[in-house]
Short mmCIF file of C-alpha atoms in Angstrom, two decimals:
data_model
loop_
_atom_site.label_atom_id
_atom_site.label_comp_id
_atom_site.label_asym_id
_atom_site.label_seq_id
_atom_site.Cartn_x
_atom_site.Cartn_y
_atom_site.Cartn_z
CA UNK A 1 46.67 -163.10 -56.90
CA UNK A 2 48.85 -165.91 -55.23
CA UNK A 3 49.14 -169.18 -57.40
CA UNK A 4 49.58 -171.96 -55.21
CA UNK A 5 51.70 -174.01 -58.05
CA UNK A 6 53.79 -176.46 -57.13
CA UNK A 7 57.21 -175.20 -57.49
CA UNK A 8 59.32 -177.73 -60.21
CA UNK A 9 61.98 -177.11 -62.54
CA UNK A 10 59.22 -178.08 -65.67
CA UNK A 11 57.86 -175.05 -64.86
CA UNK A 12 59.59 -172.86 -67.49
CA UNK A 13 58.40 -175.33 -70.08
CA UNK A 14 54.74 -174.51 -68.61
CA UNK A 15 55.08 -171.07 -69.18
CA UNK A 16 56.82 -171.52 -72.83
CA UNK A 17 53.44 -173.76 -73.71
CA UNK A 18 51.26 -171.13 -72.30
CA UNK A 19 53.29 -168.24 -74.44
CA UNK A 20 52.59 -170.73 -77.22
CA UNK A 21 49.42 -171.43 -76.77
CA UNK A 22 48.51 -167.69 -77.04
CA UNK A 23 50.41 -167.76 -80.35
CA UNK A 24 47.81 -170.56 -81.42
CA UNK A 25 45.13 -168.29 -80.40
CA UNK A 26 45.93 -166.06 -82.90
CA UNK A 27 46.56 -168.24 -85.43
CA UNK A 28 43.16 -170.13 -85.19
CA UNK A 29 41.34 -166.96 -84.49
CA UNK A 30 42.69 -166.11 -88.20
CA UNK A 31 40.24 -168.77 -89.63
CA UNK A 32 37.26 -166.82 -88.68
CA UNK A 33 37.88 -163.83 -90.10
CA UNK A 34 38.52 -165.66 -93.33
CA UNK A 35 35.52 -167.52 -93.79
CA UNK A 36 32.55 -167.18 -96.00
CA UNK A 37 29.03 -165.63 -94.52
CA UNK A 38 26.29 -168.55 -94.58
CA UNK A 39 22.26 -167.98 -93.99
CA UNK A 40 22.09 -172.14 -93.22
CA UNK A 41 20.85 -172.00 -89.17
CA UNK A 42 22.83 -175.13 -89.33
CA UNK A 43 26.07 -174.08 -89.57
CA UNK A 44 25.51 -170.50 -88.03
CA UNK A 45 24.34 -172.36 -84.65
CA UNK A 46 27.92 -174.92 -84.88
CA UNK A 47 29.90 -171.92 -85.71
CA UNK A 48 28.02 -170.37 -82.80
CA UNK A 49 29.68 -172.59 -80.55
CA UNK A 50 33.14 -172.72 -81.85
CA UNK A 51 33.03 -169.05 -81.02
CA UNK A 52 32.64 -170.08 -77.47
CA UNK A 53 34.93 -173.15 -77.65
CA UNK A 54 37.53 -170.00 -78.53
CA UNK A 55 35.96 -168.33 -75.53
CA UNK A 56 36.37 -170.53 -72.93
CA UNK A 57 39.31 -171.49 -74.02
CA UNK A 58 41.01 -167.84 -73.68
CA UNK A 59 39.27 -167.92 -70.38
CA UNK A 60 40.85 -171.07 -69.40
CA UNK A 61 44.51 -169.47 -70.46
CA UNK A 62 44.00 -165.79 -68.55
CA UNK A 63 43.04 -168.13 -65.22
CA UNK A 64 46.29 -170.61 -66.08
CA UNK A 65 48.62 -167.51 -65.84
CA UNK A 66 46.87 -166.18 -62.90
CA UNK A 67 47.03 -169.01 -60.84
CA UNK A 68 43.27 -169.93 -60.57
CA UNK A 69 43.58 -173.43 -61.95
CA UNK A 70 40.42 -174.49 -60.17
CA UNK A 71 38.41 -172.17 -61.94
CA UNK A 72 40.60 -172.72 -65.16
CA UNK A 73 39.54 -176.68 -64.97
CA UNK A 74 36.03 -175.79 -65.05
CA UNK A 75 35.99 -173.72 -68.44
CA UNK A 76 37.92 -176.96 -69.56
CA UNK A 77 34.51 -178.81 -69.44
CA UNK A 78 32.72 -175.74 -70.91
CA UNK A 79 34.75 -175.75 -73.60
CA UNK A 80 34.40 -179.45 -74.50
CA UNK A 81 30.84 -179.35 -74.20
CA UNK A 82 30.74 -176.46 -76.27
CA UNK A 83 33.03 -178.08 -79.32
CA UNK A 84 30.66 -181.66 -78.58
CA UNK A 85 27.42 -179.74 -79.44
CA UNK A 86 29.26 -177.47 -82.35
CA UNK A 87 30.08 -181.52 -83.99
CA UNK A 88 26.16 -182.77 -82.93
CA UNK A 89 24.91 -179.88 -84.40
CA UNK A 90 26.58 -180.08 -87.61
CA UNK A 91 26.42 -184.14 -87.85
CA UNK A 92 23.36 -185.35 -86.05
CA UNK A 93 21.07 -182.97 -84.59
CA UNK A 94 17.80 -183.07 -86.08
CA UNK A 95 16.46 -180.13 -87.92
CA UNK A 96 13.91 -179.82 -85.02
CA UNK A 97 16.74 -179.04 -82.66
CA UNK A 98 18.51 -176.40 -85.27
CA UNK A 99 15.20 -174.78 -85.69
CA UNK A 100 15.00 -174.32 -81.59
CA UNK A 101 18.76 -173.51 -81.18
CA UNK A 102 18.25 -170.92 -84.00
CA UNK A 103 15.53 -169.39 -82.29
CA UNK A 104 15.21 -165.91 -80.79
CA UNK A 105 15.48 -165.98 -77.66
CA UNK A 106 12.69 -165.43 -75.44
CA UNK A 107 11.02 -167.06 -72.21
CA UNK A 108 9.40 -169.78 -74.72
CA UNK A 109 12.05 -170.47 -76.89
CA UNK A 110 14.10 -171.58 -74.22
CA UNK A 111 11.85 -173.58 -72.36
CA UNK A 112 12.18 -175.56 -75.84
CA UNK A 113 15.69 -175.46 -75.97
CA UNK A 114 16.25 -176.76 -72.41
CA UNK A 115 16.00 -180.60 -73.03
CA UNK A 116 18.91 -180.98 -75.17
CA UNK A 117 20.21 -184.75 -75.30
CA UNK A 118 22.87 -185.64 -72.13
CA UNK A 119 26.34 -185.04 -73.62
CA UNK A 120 26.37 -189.29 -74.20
CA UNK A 121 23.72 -189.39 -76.00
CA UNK A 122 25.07 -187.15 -78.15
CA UNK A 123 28.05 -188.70 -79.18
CA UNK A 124 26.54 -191.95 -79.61
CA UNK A 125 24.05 -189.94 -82.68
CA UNK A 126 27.08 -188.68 -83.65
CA UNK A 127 28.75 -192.38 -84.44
CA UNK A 128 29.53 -193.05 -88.13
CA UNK A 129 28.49 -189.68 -88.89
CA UNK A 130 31.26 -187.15 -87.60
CA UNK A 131 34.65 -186.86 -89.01
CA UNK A 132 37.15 -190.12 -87.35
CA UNK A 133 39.34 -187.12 -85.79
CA UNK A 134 37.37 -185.40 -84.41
CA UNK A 135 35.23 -188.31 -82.28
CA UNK A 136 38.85 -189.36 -81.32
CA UNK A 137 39.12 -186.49 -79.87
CA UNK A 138 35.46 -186.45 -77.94
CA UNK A 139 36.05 -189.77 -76.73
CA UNK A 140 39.20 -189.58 -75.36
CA UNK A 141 38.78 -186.56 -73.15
CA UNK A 142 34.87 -188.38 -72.11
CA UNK A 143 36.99 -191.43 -71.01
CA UNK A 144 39.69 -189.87 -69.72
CA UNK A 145 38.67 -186.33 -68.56
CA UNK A 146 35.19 -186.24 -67.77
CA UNK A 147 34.90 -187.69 -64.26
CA UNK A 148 37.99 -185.17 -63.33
CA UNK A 149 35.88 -182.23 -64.74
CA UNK A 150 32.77 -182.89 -63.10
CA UNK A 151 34.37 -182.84 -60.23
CA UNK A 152 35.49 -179.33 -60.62
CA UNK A 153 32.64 -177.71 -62.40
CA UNK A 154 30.37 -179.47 -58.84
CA UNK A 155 33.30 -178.80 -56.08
CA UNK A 156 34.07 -182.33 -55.82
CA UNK A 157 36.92 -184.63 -54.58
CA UNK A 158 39.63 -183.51 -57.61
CA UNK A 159 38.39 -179.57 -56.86
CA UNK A 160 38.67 -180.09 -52.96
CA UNK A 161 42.16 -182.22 -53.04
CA UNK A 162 44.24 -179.64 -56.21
CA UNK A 163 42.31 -176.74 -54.52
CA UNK A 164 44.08 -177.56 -50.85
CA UNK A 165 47.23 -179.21 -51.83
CA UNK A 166 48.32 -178.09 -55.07
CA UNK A 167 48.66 -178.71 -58.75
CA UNK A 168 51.37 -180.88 -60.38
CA UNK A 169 53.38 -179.13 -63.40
CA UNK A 170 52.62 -182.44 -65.56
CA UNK A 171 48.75 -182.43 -64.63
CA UNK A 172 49.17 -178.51 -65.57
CA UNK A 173 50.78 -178.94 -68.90
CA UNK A 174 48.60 -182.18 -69.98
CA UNK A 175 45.38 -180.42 -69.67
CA UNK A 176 47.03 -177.09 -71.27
CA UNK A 177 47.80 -179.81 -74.14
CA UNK A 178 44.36 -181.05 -74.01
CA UNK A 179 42.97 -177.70 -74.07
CA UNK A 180 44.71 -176.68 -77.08
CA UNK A 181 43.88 -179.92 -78.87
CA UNK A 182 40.09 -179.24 -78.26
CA UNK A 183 41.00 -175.56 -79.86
CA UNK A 184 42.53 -176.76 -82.93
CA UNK A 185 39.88 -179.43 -83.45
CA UNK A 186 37.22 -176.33 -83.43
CA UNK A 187 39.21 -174.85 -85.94
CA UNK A 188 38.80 -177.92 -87.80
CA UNK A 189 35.43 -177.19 -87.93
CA UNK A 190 35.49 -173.84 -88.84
CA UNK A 191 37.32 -174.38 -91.77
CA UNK A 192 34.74 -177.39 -92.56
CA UNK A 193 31.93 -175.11 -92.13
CA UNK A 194 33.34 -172.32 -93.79
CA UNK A 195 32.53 -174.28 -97.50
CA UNK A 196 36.23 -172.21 -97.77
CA UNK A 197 39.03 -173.69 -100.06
CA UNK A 198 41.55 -171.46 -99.47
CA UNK A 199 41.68 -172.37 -96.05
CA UNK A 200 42.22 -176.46 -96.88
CA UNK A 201 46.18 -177.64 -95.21
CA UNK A 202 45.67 -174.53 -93.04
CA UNK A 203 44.78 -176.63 -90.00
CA UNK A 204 47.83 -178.99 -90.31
CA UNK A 205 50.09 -176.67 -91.16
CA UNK A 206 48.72 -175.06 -87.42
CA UNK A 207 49.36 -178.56 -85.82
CA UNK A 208 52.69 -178.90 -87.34
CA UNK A 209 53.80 -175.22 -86.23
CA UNK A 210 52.32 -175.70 -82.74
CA UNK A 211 53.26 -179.27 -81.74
CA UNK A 212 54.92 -178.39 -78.47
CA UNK A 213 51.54 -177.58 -77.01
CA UNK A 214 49.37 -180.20 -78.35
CA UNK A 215 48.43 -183.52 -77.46
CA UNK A 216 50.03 -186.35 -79.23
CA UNK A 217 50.33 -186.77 -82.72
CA UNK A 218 47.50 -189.36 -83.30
CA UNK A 219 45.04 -186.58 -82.32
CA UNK A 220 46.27 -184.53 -85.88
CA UNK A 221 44.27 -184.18 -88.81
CA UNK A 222 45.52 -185.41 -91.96
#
């Protein structure tokens, strides 16, 4: 496949954060594999969707490399929404909307299932109940990032002008920072839900080893 990026000499620091960043993947990963087996619905459904905040994340690195960047900004949004609902879950949801997210899944179940709160309305539950860091986190890409990844998930303006006239490097490696960021705040969680000791300082010690590719510092857990 042809990537139309933009050719600039930042580009080998692009592809040293993206080598990184698969480094990361690992690393993180690691915290799953680690933690203890729970029979709460509660944290099985918020550990559901850190899985796929992993997921689309790896998605959004494979289409990086490739040169679909399009595509990649769309599992961007897909991934945030994902690590959102993992924090409502755990924080704020009520234990009517665990029961119907724990469901099986059939044609009834999901009719249930299908009114979730808008994402705003989730993060204004989730207000004075979430961990500081990690609504930092949810609010700055909302303010910042949202509008831009609309756009792309719905073919709008940002899709139609990156789409026909390229992608910056900086624009490239921000939202490869960004993407990251959203990772390692998921593995935050993990480890949170995990009720795991062993695994407390793992998640800094992460940040600290993986700096280069992360957003900036104030964004790092304690």
């Amino acid at each position: 496949m042809t990537s139309r990026l933009i050719v600039d000499p930042s580009i080998m620091a692009l592809e040293a954060n993206l080598s990184l960043s698969v480094s990361l993947e690992s690393a993180l990963l690691g915290l799953t594999e680690a933690t203890y087996p729970t029979t709460d619905p509660r944290i099985e459904v918020a550990r559901s969707l850190c899985d796929l905040v992993f997921e689309h994340w790896h998605s959004f690195c494979a289409l990086l490399e490739i040169g679909q960047f399009s595509s990649a900004m769309v599992m961007m949004r897909s991934q945030y929404e994902a690590f959102v609902r993992s924090v409502w879950i755990t924080y704020a949801a009520s234990d009517s909307w665990v029961e119907k997210l724990s469901a099986e899944l059939t044609t009834e179940t999901a009719k249930q299932a299908n009114d979730l709160p808008l994402l705003a309305a989730m993060i204004s539950e989730m207000e004075g109940k979430a961990p500081a860091l990690a609504m930092d986190t949810i609010r700055e890409i909302k303010e910042k990032g949202w509008k831009h990844m609309s756009s792309f998930a719905h073919g709008g303006l940002f899709a139609i002008h990156r789409g026909s006239r390229g992608y910056p490097i900086p624009f490239l490696e921000q939202t490869l920072r960004n993407v990251n960021g959203i990772a390692v705040s998921a593995g935050m969680m993990v480890v949170i839900l995990s009720g795991n000791p062993n695994l407390q300082g793992v998640i800094p010690r992460i940040q600290q080893d993986f700096s280069p590719c992360l957003p900036p510092p104030k964004f790092v857990a304690p």
